[in-house]
mmCIF file of C-alpha atoms in Angstrom:
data_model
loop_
_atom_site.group_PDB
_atom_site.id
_atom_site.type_symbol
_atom_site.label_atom_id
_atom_site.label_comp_id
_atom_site.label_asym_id
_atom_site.label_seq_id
_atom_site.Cartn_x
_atom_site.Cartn_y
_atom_site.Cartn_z
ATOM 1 C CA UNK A 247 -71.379 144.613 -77.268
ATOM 2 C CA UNK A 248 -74.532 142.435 -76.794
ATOM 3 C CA UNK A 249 -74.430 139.388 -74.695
ATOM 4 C CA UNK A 250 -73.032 136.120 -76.166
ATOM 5 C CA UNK A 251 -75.888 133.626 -76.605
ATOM 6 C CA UNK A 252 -75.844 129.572 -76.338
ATOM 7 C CA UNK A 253 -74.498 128.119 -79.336
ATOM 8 C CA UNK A 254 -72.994 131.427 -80.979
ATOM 9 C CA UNK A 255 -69.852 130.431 -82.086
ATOM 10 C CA UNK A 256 -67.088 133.282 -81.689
ATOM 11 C CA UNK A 257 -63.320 134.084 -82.284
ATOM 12 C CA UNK A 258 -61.526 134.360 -78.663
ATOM 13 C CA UNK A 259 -58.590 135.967 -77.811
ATOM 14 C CA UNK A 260 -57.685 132.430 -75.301
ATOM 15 C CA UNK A 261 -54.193 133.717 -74.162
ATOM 16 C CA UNK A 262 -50.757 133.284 -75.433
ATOM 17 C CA UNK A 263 -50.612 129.523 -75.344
ATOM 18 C CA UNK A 264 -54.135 128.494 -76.843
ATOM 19 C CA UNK A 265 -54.442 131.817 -79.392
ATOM 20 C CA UNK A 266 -57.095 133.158 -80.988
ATOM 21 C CA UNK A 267 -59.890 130.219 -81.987
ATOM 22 C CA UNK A 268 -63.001 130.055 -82.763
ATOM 23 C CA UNK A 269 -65.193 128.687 -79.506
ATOM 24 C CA UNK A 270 -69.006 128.034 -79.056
ATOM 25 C CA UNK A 271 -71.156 129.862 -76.047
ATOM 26 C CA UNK A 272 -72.329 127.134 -73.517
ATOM 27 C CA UNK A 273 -73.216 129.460 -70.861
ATOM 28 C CA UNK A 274 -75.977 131.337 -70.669
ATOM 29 C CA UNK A 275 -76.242 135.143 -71.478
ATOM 30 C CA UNK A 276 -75.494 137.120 -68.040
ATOM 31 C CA UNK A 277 -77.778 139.694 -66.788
ATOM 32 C CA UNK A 278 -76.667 143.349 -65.514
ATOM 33 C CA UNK A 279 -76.158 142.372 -61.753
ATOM 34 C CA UNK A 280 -73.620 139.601 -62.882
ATOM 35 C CA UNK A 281 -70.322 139.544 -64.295
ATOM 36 C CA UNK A 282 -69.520 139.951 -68.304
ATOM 37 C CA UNK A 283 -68.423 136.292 -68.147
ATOM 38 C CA UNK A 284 -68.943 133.204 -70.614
ATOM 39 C CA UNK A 285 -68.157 130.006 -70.657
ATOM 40 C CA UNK A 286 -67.122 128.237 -73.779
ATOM 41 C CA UNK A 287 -65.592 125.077 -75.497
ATOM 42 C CA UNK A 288 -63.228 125.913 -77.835
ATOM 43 C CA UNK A 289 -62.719 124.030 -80.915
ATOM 44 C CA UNK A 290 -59.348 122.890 -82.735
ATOM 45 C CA UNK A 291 -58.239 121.231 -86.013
ATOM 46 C CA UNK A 292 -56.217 118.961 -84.012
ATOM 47 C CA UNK A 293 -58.250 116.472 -83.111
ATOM 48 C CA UNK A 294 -57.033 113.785 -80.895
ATOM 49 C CA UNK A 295 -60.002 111.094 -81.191
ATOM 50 C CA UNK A 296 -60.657 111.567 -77.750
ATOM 51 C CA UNK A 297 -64.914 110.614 -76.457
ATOM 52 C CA UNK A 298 -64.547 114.176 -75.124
ATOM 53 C CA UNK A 299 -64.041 115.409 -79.064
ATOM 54 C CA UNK A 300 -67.262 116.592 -81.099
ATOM 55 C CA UNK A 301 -66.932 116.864 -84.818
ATOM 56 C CA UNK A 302 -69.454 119.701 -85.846
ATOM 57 C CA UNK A 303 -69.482 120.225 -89.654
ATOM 58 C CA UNK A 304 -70.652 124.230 -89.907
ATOM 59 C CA UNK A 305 -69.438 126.376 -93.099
ATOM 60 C CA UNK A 306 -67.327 128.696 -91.132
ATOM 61 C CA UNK A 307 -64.690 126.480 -89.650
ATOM 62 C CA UNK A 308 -62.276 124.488 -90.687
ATOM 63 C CA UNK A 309 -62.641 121.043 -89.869
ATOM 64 C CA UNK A 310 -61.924 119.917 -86.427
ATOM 65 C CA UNK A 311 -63.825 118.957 -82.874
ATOM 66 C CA UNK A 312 -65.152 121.270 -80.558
ATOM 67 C CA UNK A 313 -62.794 120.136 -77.257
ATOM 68 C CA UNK A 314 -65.291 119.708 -74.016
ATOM 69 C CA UNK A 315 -61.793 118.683 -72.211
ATOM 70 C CA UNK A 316 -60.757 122.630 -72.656
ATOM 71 C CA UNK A 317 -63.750 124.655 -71.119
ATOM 72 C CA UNK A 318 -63.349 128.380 -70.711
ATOM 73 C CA UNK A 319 -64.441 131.012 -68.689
ATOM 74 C CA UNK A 320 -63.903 134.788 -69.565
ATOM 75 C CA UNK A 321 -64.483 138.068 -69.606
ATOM 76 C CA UNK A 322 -66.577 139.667 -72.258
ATOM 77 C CA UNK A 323 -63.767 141.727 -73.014
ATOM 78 C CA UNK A 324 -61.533 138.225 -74.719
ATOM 79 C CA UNK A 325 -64.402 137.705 -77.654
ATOM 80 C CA UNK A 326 -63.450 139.032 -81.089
ATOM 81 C CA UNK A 327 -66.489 138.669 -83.215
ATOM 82 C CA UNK A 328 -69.360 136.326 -83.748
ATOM 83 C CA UNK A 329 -68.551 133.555 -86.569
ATOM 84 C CA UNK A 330 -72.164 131.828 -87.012
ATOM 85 C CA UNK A 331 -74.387 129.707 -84.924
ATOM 86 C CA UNK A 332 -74.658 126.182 -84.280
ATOM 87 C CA UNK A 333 -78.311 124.436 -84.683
ATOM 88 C CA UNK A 334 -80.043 123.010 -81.791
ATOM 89 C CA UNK A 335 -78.707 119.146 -82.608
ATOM 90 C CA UNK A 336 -75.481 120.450 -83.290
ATOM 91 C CA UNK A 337 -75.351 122.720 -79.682
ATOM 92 C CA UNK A 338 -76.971 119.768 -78.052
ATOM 93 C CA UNK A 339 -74.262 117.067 -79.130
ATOM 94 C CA UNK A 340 -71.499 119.459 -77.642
ATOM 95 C CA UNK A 341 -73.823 119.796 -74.162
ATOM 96 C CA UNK A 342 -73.878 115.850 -73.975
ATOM 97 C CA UNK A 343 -70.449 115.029 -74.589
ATOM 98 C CA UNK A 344 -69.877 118.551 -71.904
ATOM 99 C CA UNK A 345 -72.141 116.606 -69.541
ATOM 100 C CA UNK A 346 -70.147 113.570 -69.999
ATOM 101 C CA UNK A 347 -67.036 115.106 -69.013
ATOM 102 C CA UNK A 348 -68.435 116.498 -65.916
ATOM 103 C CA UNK A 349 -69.824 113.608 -64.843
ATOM 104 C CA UNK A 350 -73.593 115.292 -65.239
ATOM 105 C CA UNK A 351 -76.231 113.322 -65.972
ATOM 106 C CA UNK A 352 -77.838 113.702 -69.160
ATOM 107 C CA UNK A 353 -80.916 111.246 -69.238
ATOM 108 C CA UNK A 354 -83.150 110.478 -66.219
ATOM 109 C CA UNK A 355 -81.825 106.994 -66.195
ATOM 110 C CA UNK A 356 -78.069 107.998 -65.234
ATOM 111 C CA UNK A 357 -79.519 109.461 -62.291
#
């Protein structure tokens, strides 16, 4: 399997209790030496109108918010199948509202 890129949305095998979703790639692609992990924000279609919520109209999901509350880390091994790919703007509104929720800085005046 190649290595997930940034803003390659996928369906994940998340466990159980969150099932399989679709979930876009924040993290980026890891090299040999490191380990098959990626980090990702899943998305749902049930939205709960939360700041931390980013509505991202693409053609292959359903409607719903990419959840920056819910970030992921796995293994390689959990990722089904690539969906599509988000654009730059689109990948870039998830980052900021990630950002947000980690309390990183996202212009040079929050610094």
């Amino acid at each position: 399997m190649k290595a997930p890129q940034r803003g390659e949305v996928w369906l994940v095998d998340l466990g159980m209790a969150a099932k399989v979703r679709p979930a876009v790639v924040i993290s980026v692609p890891a090299d040999d030496s490191d380990r098959a992990l990626v980090t990702l924000v899943p998305h749902t279609t049930s939205p709960r109108s939360s700041r931390f919520d980013v509505a991202v109209g693409v053609p292959f999901l359903r409607a719903g918010v990419f959840d920056a509350q819910n970030l992921v880390t796995i293994p390689h091994g959990k990722l089904i199948r690539v969906l599509g790919r988000l654009s730059g703007v689109q990948l870039g509104a998830v980052e900021r509202v990630v950002c947000t929720w980690l309390g990183i800085p996202t212009t040079r005046s929050e610094v």
